[in-house]
XYZ file of C-alpha atoms in Angstrom:
618
model
C 3.340 -4.317 -25.727
C -0.439 -2.850 -26.363
C -2.230 -0.352 -24.126
C -5.504 1.198 -24.279
C -5.772 4.224 -21.911
C -9.093 5.540 -22.632
C -12.560 3.732 -21.467
C -14.250 1.703 -24.163
C -18.359 0.936 -24.208
C -18.933 -2.433 -23.011
C -21.585 -2.879 -25.981
C -20.208 -6.134 -27.483
C -20.447 -4.271 -30.930
C -18.094 -1.930 -29.140
C -15.937 -3.699 -27.274
C -14.927 -5.661 -31.102
C -14.936 -2.180 -32.679
C -12.758 0.140 -30.512
C -10.587 -2.482 -28.729
C -9.905 -3.294 -32.177
C -11.025 -7.227 -32.124
C -11.741 -9.480 -35.437
C -15.568 -9.937 -36.219
C -16.011 -12.709 -33.225
C -15.034 -13.444 -30.014
C -14.807 -15.470 -26.460
C -16.375 -13.516 -24.361
C -16.241 -13.915 -20.375
C -17.126 -12.543 -17.150
C -18.453 -13.152 -13.730
C -21.700 -12.487 -12.247
C -23.265 -12.724 -9.104
C -27.067 -13.148 -8.456
C -28.310 -11.627 -5.350
C -28.620 -15.120 -3.764
C -24.897 -16.317 -4.184
C -21.846 -15.661 -2.213
C -19.515 -16.631 -5.100
C -19.538 -15.293 -8.626
C -19.734 -17.933 -11.514
C -18.503 -17.384 -14.899
C -20.649 -16.839 -17.560
C -20.050 -16.552 -21.429
C -21.713 -14.259 -23.364
C -24.245 -16.853 -25.091
C -25.323 -17.540 -21.505
C -25.682 -14.018 -20.241
C -28.508 -13.203 -22.285
C -30.429 -15.678 -20.036
C -29.392 -13.816 -16.883
C -31.803 -11.814 -14.550
C -30.986 -8.018 -14.869
C -29.696 -8.036 -10.914
C -26.512 -9.737 -12.473
C -23.585 -8.124 -11.679
C -20.683 -8.688 -13.837
C -17.182 -8.294 -12.246
C -14.584 -9.314 -14.663
C -14.278 -9.725 -18.693
C -12.151 -11.178 -21.133
C -12.188 -11.087 -24.697
C -10.130 -13.414 -27.389
C -10.932 -12.486 -30.739
C -9.987 -14.774 -34.412
C -6.211 -13.588 -34.216
C -5.839 -14.315 -30.833
C -5.889 -10.315 -29.231
C -6.844 -10.944 -25.185
C -8.456 -7.597 -23.882
C -8.965 -7.473 -20.617
C -11.663 -5.249 -19.313
C -9.761 -3.873 -15.740
C -13.281 -2.292 -14.038
C -10.537 -1.071 -11.065
C -8.277 2.030 -10.989
C -4.917 1.989 -11.754
C -3.052 4.681 -9.461
C 0.058 3.368 -8.992
C -0.657 0.306 -6.718
C -0.289 -2.167 -9.694
C -3.957 -3.292 -10.578
C -2.969 -2.792 -14.359
C -0.562 -5.329 -13.582
C -1.820 -7.602 -11.097
C -4.441 -8.239 -12.171
C -3.425 -9.134 -15.903
C -0.846 -11.187 -13.998
C -3.793 -13.591 -11.842
C -5.637 -13.807 -15.427
C -2.377 -14.631 -17.418
C -1.498 -17.598 -14.989
C -4.619 -20.109 -15.140
C -5.396 -18.583 -19.109
C -1.660 -19.428 -20.151
C -0.831 -16.527 -22.378
C 2.187 -14.450 -22.420
C 1.226 -11.155 -20.142
C 2.969 -8.813 -23.035
C 0.460 -9.965 -25.380
C -2.798 -8.871 -23.236
C -4.629 -5.563 -24.519
C -6.003 -3.650 -21.061
C -8.468 -1.248 -21.038
C -10.797 0.421 -18.207
C -13.983 -0.290 -17.278
C -16.914 2.759 -17.449
C -18.620 2.767 -13.761
C -21.037 0.481 -14.153
C -21.989 -1.250 -10.812
C -24.771 -3.075 -11.790
C -22.049 -4.931 -14.419
C -18.680 -5.399 -12.739
C -20.081 -4.850 -9.085
C -18.165 -2.473 -6.809
C -15.203 -0.685 -8.651
C -14.451 1.629 -5.470
C -10.273 0.697 -5.429
C -9.330 1.487 -1.911
C -9.057 -0.884 1.249
C -6.860 -3.143 -0.499
C -9.243 -5.200 -2.057
C -8.173 -5.363 -5.793
C -6.753 -8.198 -5.332
C -7.531 -9.711 -2.105
C -11.128 -9.651 -2.805
C -11.755 -11.239 -6.545
C -7.905 -13.361 -6.383
C -9.876 -16.591 -6.469
C -12.755 -15.188 -9.179
C -10.043 -13.750 -11.726
C -8.131 -17.147 -11.462
C -11.345 -19.078 -11.987
C -12.111 -16.794 -14.824
C -8.780 -17.327 -16.768
C -8.839 -21.392 -16.328
C -12.746 -21.083 -17.650
C -11.182 -19.517 -20.223
C -8.472 -21.350 -20.619
C -10.712 -25.024 -20.544
C -13.300 -23.698 -22.899
C -10.402 -22.919 -25.272
C -9.227 -26.938 -24.550
C -12.535 -27.799 -25.610
C -12.980 -26.515 -28.449
C -9.353 -27.464 -30.058
C -10.439 -31.309 -28.604
C -14.004 -31.121 -30.326
C -12.341 -29.813 -33.954
C -9.716 -33.192 -33.063
C -12.061 -35.366 -32.471
C -9.442 -35.974 -29.475
C -10.107 -36.717 -25.872
C -9.967 -34.031 -23.652
C -6.996 -35.385 -21.474
C -4.916 -34.914 -24.392
C -4.661 -31.340 -24.647
C -2.970 -28.828 -23.087
C -2.991 -24.724 -23.374
C 0.892 -22.766 -23.408
C 1.893 -19.443 -24.522
C -1.776 -18.614 -26.593
C -2.040 -22.104 -28.035
C -3.857 -25.440 -27.325
C -1.456 -28.558 -28.071
C -2.199 -31.938 -28.840
C -0.233 -34.054 -26.827
C 0.084 -37.231 -29.382
C 0.581 -35.297 -32.206
C 1.680 -32.485 -31.522
C -0.725 -30.357 -33.484
C -1.799 -26.848 -32.018
C -4.542 -24.137 -32.496
C -3.785 -20.690 -31.371
C -6.571 -19.324 -29.130
C -8.449 -17.045 -32.098
C -8.841 -19.722 -33.934
C -10.765 -21.438 -31.847
C -13.229 -18.767 -29.991
C -15.061 -19.001 -32.479
C -16.540 -22.680 -31.141
C -15.358 -22.215 -27.779
C -17.954 -18.943 -27.831
C -20.940 -21.434 -28.024
C -20.109 -23.495 -25.132
C -21.061 -23.267 -21.691
C -18.592 -22.095 -19.556
C -17.644 -24.900 -17.192
C -19.173 -24.961 -13.281
C -16.522 -26.137 -11.234
C -12.460 -26.071 -13.008
C -10.030 -27.046 -11.649
C -6.835 -24.128 -11.245
C -3.409 -25.066 -11.848
C -0.756 -25.953 -8.008
C 0.663 -23.384 -6.909
C 4.377 -24.772 -8.019
C 3.394 -24.778 -11.551
C 2.869 -21.090 -11.518
C 4.865 -18.904 -13.861
C 3.625 -15.426 -13.425
C 2.063 -14.906 -9.562
C 4.863 -14.332 -6.967
C 7.617 -13.956 -9.623
C 9.691 -10.620 -10.152
C 8.038 -9.101 -13.253
C 8.894 -5.831 -15.251
C 4.739 -3.660 -14.748
C 3.153 -3.394 -18.168
C 2.395 0.156 -17.049
C 6.168 1.418 -16.353
C 7.169 2.120 -19.989
C 3.935 4.179 -20.559
C 4.317 6.061 -17.564
C 7.862 6.908 -18.952
C 7.613 7.382 -22.860
C 4.494 9.688 -22.642
C 1.378 6.919 -23.473
C -0.170 6.599 -20.774
C -3.204 9.051 -20.679
C -3.623 10.835 -17.308
C -6.407 13.037 -16.231
C -4.273 16.053 -17.076
C -3.319 14.507 -20.702
C -7.251 14.211 -21.697
C -8.616 16.486 -24.327
C -12.041 16.674 -25.680
C -13.291 18.857 -28.926
C -14.199 22.064 -27.443
C -12.983 21.363 -24.884
C -12.679 25.048 -22.294
C -10.786 24.972 -19.397
C -11.381 26.156 -15.698
C -9.492 27.188 -12.288
C -11.956 27.973 -9.127
C -11.203 30.006 -6.436
C -13.243 28.514 -3.563
C -14.312 29.749 -0.506
C -11.025 28.826 2.309
C -13.874 28.361 5.072
C -16.403 25.647 4.882
C -19.250 27.359 5.388
C -18.903 30.884 3.937
C -20.447 32.218 1.374
C -19.162 34.560 -1.639
C -20.596 37.878 -0.790
C -18.788 40.037 -4.217
C -16.391 39.497 -6.795
C -14.631 41.924 -9.506
C -13.746 39.992 -12.715
C -12.615 43.373 -14.923
C -9.379 42.804 -14.577
C -9.457 38.905 -14.559
C -10.713 39.337 -17.795
C -8.420 41.132 -18.693
C -6.164 38.502 -18.847
C -5.496 36.889 -22.399
C -7.512 33.762 -22.993
C -10.452 34.591 -20.456
C -13.741 34.143 -21.658
C -16.193 34.031 -19.050
C -15.785 34.264 -15.022
C -19.180 33.104 -12.948
C -20.044 31.596 -9.103
C -19.990 28.344 -8.551
C -20.877 26.001 -6.144
C -20.320 22.013 -5.827
C -21.146 19.856 -3.180
C -19.412 18.283 -0.313
C -20.888 15.525 1.758
C -24.443 17.742 3.176
C -22.985 20.889 2.225
C -21.905 23.299 -0.874
C -18.694 25.381 -1.279
C -18.936 28.318 -2.708
C -16.253 30.018 -5.659
C -15.824 31.947 -8.471
C -14.281 29.826 -11.787
C -12.563 31.314 -14.087
C -13.644 29.793 -17.538
C -10.497 30.653 -20.781
C -9.112 28.361 -23.439
C -5.861 26.564 -21.229
C -5.338 26.187 -17.613
C -2.027 28.304 -17.861
C -5.111 31.322 -19.013
C -7.525 30.459 -16.810
C -5.364 30.224 -13.225
C -3.680 33.701 -14.548
C -7.550 35.028 -14.603
C -8.202 33.752 -11.531
C -5.221 35.577 -10.066
C -6.423 38.753 -10.738
C -9.984 38.151 -9.232
C -10.759 40.218 -6.393
C -13.089 38.319 -3.981
C -15.123 39.007 -0.991
C -16.254 36.458 1.392
C -19.100 36.401 3.753
C -17.294 33.823 6.927
C -20.523 35.326 9.792
C -22.401 33.438 11.533
C -20.490 30.343 12.089
C -17.537 28.976 14.336
C -14.204 29.757 13.343
C -10.878 27.182 14.411
C -7.669 26.555 14.162
C -5.798 24.314 14.875
C -4.715 25.235 18.344
C -8.206 25.155 19.799
C -9.390 22.052 17.701
C -6.498 19.735 19.739
C -7.259 21.477 22.655
C -10.771 20.432 22.968
C -9.527 17.270 22.172
C -7.509 16.950 25.595
C -10.362 18.045 27.171
C -12.528 15.375 26.365
C -10.167 12.867 27.093
C -9.658 14.636 30.439
C -12.979 14.695 31.473
C -14.968 11.927 29.518
C -15.247 7.528 29.339
C -17.061 8.119 25.027
C -18.633 4.828 24.024
C -17.198 2.110 24.449
C -16.291 0.306 21.701
C -14.010 -2.812 23.208
C -14.085 -3.671 26.586
C -12.618 -6.903 28.500
C -11.919 -7.198 32.024
C -11.648 -4.271 34.499
C -8.896 -2.188 33.624
C -10.739 0.740 35.163
C -10.365 -0.668 38.379
C -6.729 -1.214 38.292
C -5.773 1.352 37.053
C -7.739 3.469 40.022
C -5.861 1.286 42.023
C -2.646 1.329 40.967
C 0.381 3.071 42.525
C 2.481 3.630 39.637
C 1.036 3.814 35.856
C 1.414 4.835 32.331
C -1.133 8.085 31.605
C 0.347 9.578 28.419
C -1.551 11.172 25.201
C -0.146 11.092 21.538
C -1.783 13.449 18.816
C -1.440 12.803 14.958
C -2.011 16.008 12.497
C -4.916 16.508 9.858
C -3.051 15.229 6.823
C -3.665 16.602 2.571
C -3.406 13.631 0.165
C -1.412 15.757 -1.689
C -1.445 13.195 -4.679
C 1.318 13.481 -7.488
C -1.343 14.059 -9.689
C -3.727 17.196 -8.343
C -7.193 16.892 -8.801
C -8.711 17.522 -12.237
C -12.498 16.458 -13.933
C -13.651 16.538 -17.695
C -17.675 17.275 -17.875
C -19.355 16.883 -20.840
C -23.453 17.668 -20.390
C -26.141 17.170 -22.720
C -29.723 17.596 -22.844
C -29.961 13.765 -22.339
C -26.233 12.337 -21.528
C -23.903 13.027 -19.008
C -20.222 11.732 -20.058
C -17.003 12.293 -17.257
C -13.421 11.922 -17.949
C -10.894 11.541 -15.565
C -8.523 9.899 -12.291
C -11.279 8.957 -10.533
C -11.084 6.248 -7.764
C -14.839 4.999 -7.818
C -16.311 5.824 -11.128
C -19.873 3.407 -10.189
C -20.359 5.785 -7.118
C -19.494 8.858 -9.659
C -22.600 7.155 -11.425
C -24.646 7.227 -8.900
C -24.236 10.616 -7.492
C -24.783 12.814 -10.502
C -27.785 10.375 -11.883
C -28.833 11.773 -8.552
C -27.904 15.542 -8.558
C -28.182 16.168 -11.817
C -31.856 14.221 -12.314
C -30.852 11.694 -15.098
C -31.117 8.307 -15.791
C -28.358 6.246 -13.933
C -27.383 4.736 -17.730
C -26.921 8.443 -18.910
C -24.601 8.985 -17.032
C -21.255 7.979 -18.741
C -17.982 7.837 -16.390
C -14.879 7.198 -18.187
C -11.221 6.760 -15.920
C -8.216 7.040 -16.888
C -4.597 6.184 -15.382
C -4.341 8.486 -11.946
C -1.499 9.918 -10.451
C -1.963 9.007 -7.197
C -5.397 8.222 -5.456
C -5.190 7.496 -1.473
C -9.018 8.099 -0.850
C -9.003 11.799 -2.404
C -10.189 10.503 -6.298
C -13.091 8.474 -5.034
C -15.178 11.575 -3.754
C -17.683 13.645 -5.643
C -16.718 16.889 -5.452
C -14.622 17.760 -8.426
C -16.857 15.909 -10.836
C -19.565 17.302 -9.694
C -17.835 21.058 -10.049
C -16.737 20.187 -13.464
C -20.430 19.047 -14.280
C -22.047 21.822 -12.971
C -19.719 24.446 -14.836
C -20.023 22.206 -18.344
C -24.100 22.143 -17.807
C -24.347 26.290 -17.577
C -21.846 26.679 -20.261
C -23.123 23.954 -23.084
C -19.577 22.960 -23.454
C -16.898 20.091 -22.322
C -15.382 22.128 -19.326
C -11.754 20.470 -17.982
C -11.709 21.758 -13.468
C -8.054 21.668 -12.925
C -6.845 22.041 -8.866
C -3.554 23.638 -7.684
C -1.516 22.557 -5.695
C -2.281 24.848 -2.791
C -6.006 24.477 -3.533
C -5.704 20.855 -2.769
C -3.869 20.892 -0.012
C -5.857 23.512 1.816
C -9.380 22.605 0.514
C -9.465 18.926 1.977
C -11.310 16.424 2.689
C -8.631 15.677 4.722
C -7.357 12.683 7.138
C -8.710 13.476 10.838
C -6.278 15.056 13.209
C -6.816 12.477 16.551
C -5.637 12.277 20.172
C -5.407 9.903 21.743
C -4.930 9.144 25.468
C -3.280 6.014 26.883
C -3.632 4.346 30.207
C -2.042 1.171 31.513
C -0.311 -0.894 34.498
C 2.500 -3.243 34.029
C 2.719 -5.352 36.781
C 5.320 -8.522 37.392
C 6.247 -7.307 34.271
C 3.244 -7.972 32.374
C 0.462 -5.502 30.919
C -2.834 -5.950 33.570
C -4.532 -3.310 32.284
C -4.874 -1.330 28.929
C -7.157 1.780 28.590
C -7.802 3.325 25.228
C -9.956 6.158 24.182
C -9.780 8.140 21.062
C -10.924 12.212 20.343
C -10.856 12.435 16.534
C -13.633 13.236 13.806
C -15.779 10.737 12.415
C -15.670 10.023 8.789
C -19.236 8.398 8.841
C -20.406 11.097 10.638
C -19.687 13.764 7.842
C -20.969 11.242 5.489
C -24.014 11.591 7.790
C -24.594 8.283 9.113
C -23.332 6.869 12.513
C -24.505 9.201 15.085
C -24.809 7.904 18.209
C -22.818 4.848 18.268
C -18.881 4.336 18.102
C -16.761 5.050 15.544
C -15.433 1.169 15.199
C -12.355 2.863 12.918
C -10.760 3.723 16.120
C -9.452 -0.413 16.895
C -7.860 -0.140 12.977
C -4.241 -1.145 13.590
C -4.565 -2.622 16.593
C -3.523 -6.732 16.447
C -6.052 -8.984 17.190
C -3.670 -11.563 18.960
C -3.593 -8.630 21.752
C -7.151 -9.645 22.419
C -6.529 -13.080 23.837
C -3.521 -12.351 25.830
C -4.452 -8.629 27.859
C -7.171 -9.581 29.910
C -7.929 -5.953 31.402
C -8.381 -3.900 28.267
C -10.764 -1.310 27.188
C -11.165 0.851 23.855
C -13.430 3.562 23.557
C -14.636 6.435 21.056
C -14.647 10.077 22.031
C -17.161 11.918 19.690
C -15.281 14.790 18.247
C -16.876 17.325 15.548
C -15.345 20.279 13.989
C -16.910 22.074 10.398
C -13.262 20.661 8.931
C -13.531 17.970 5.892
C -12.724 14.962 6.605
C -12.118 11.819 4.529
C -10.352 8.567 4.189
C -6.671 9.046 3.513
C -4.703 5.819 2.404
C -4.592 3.616 5.367
C -7.575 5.539 7.011
C -7.460 5.047 11.074
C -4.605 2.625 10.625
C -2.776 5.501 9.613
C -2.778 7.235 13.115
C -4.042 4.633 15.279
C -0.951 2.417 14.804
C 1.401 5.353 15.685
C -0.460 5.513 19.242
C -1.164 1.919 19.698
C 2.847 0.980 18.896
C 3.929 4.187 20.811
C 1.955 3.053 23.701
C 3.079 -0.689 23.604
C 7.419 0.717 23.486
C 5.917 2.500 27.265
C 4.741 -0.831 28.221
C 7.663 -2.526 27.287
C 10.032 -0.314 28.925
C 8.108 -0.089 32.040
C 8.543 -4.037 32.178
C 12.280 -4.208 31.602
C 11.740 -6.418 28.415
C 13.256 -6.428 24.799
C 10.543 -4.221 22.291
C 10.191 -6.636 20.510
C 10.466 -9.941 23.191
C 7.521 -7.974 24.896
C 5.483 -7.836 21.537
C 6.103 -11.334 21.112
C 4.700 -12.804 24.147
C 1.528 -11.236 23.536
C 0.743 -11.625 19.486
C 0.921 -15.424 20.064
C -0.535 -15.884 16.001
C 2.132 -17.714 14.444
C 2.084 -15.686 11.625
C 2.544 -12.748 13.585
C 5.912 -14.613 15.066
C 7.383 -15.337 11.885
C 7.460 -11.525 11.082
C 9.239 -10.936 14.349
C 11.651 -13.568 13.241
C 12.232 -11.722 10.002
C 12.286 -7.897 11.697
C 15.174 -9.453 14.028
C 16.829 -10.923 11.146
C 17.059 -8.663 8.694
C 17.690 -5.390 11.194
C 20.390 -7.178 13.303
C 18.212 -6.629 16.102
C 19.717 -9.048 18.339
C 23.503 -7.513 17.879
C 22.754 -3.655 18.363
C 25.754 -1.701 19.565
C 26.191 0.948 22.195
C 25.385 3.892 20.201
C 22.610 2.555 18.080
C 18.870 3.046 18.764
C 16.321 0.325 17.438
C 12.527 0.902 17.236
C 9.608 -1.427 16.652
C 6.093 -1.270 15.137
C 3.500 -3.892 14.271
C 0.859 -2.986 12.850
C -2.455 -4.037 11.017
C -4.445 -2.571 8.005
C -7.226 -4.538 5.765
C -5.841 -8.146 6.176
C -2.081 -7.135 5.897
C 0.230 -6.997 8.939
C 3.572 -4.892 8.754
C 6.241 -4.843 10.986
C 9.029 -1.688 10.977
C 12.473 -1.671 12.376
C 14.413 1.901 12.447
C 17.836 2.023 13.946
C 19.358 5.586 14.870
C 22.818 5.651 15.419
C 24.953 8.623 17.125
C 28.874 9.533 15.709
C 31.505 10.346 18.127
C 30.129 13.584 19.131
C 27.152 12.083 20.338
C 25.001 13.792 17.462
C 22.864 11.632 15.173
C 24.345 10.641 11.864
C 21.692 8.351 10.320
C 18.757 6.261 10.589
C 18.164 3.076 9.133
C 13.835 1.865 8.402
C 13.568 -1.751 7.580
C 10.342 -2.835 6.184
C 8.162 -2.474 3.747
């Protein structure tokens, strides 16, 4: 299997040269005119006639040897885009998956549209377009073969990278057809295969990046090297708004390999984090030099907070404020106010570090008229746009190259670590690689916001008569400089939509809460915390109703798909066959159009101690 982890430029000439493609190629992509709701397939010939605002979203190249190269515009951080995107295209293109070469695209929103790898959007947002792209390439090749043979297209079919003529058994491999196919206009309405004929999608296949990641040939950010590169490790102020007062680098400069010590700032949303960078001839030397630094910070002039204070303030808000209404139907307040018996509980979730397996790292090479970036980057188009503005450089002169990511979870879509490497490279005039330590990763943030939830409810006659949720936690939009004065619409993430139809008296409100702790997306973002609170409260309500927790949920979640999901949860967990000393818990939540159900089983030994737990679910 071929693999090329390093990014190649997207001009046709460099595609042919760096991708190993022979002299001519069939070159296909998607474009999205501003007025279009759906993408249209376009060949390279037609691309010359497209206006500049066109956004290319995926590319296929097939050269005269039959080699297929796919440009993946999204990051591969363990979620599988390096496998799934080729799998979708191969299905309709009719080529063996092992024969596709995949390269990462550079950051370029004009050509590729959004390149942010997040929100489970790579497949959900591109699935049909990618199928159409593969089918369009197949139909062009079939048409080219039919023209060569001077036979009807209906007599030809594609399979395993070849086009066959059914009556005679003649065949061409794709490489023999690309020159003629590249001169044809891409089909406007292509017919996709029925699902019953799929041979790749939905099948248990070995992931194509697994061998690369086990034999050491996959290039992660930590593996990447540039000629003339120096290495940096940065001692950053542990307080977001703290300043650098002074530093003593005399001991650090005595460490073998250490070249220089310098002050550095990097942008973190609307503020600057200050630090001291140690420059060396290796990451190890830079880190040892950093340990030898003596730094004095100025942490005066702003509020200092701790975890206990944060949650105490959130609880006080929940007890005294109604908040900004996000969703309200019926009159839950009146019912709760008059009820003789109600449930009133507070749930809390912690701040969380992203803790990717591969710590943050980035290489930057700043030159007078060009800036180039290499690294584990989750949003190359964002980085390109941000650095263009920060460094006052034309967008086209900022080149952002993706490597494999050893986990991302939203953290590697942020802009601080490429900015830090860029500033150091500008100062030093050489390529600089900044590598964070695990301690940096865990303490510097941004982190997932810690949140407190106040849940109030009334159960009457075994049914929910009132449901009220108030949420106090930091709003990521506020840190990005938007959304102030408006409720955080993310506080309903994780709450299943069918509940709105079945719970007549319901309210959900946001209580704006601010601290200087930098926050950002973390995996499923707010759904990762909301789901815990919402479903824990549903269990409280189920207990108050005297009903089985899954039966209770089933009565409110009338969606057919969720009903089948509950059936499956009961089946695989043995829910209906629970024994006396076994405790079962269930939760059903939603994130980015995916509904997830889990069952946890806990049992006790003869002495009453918990002996094991089993989880059923994804």
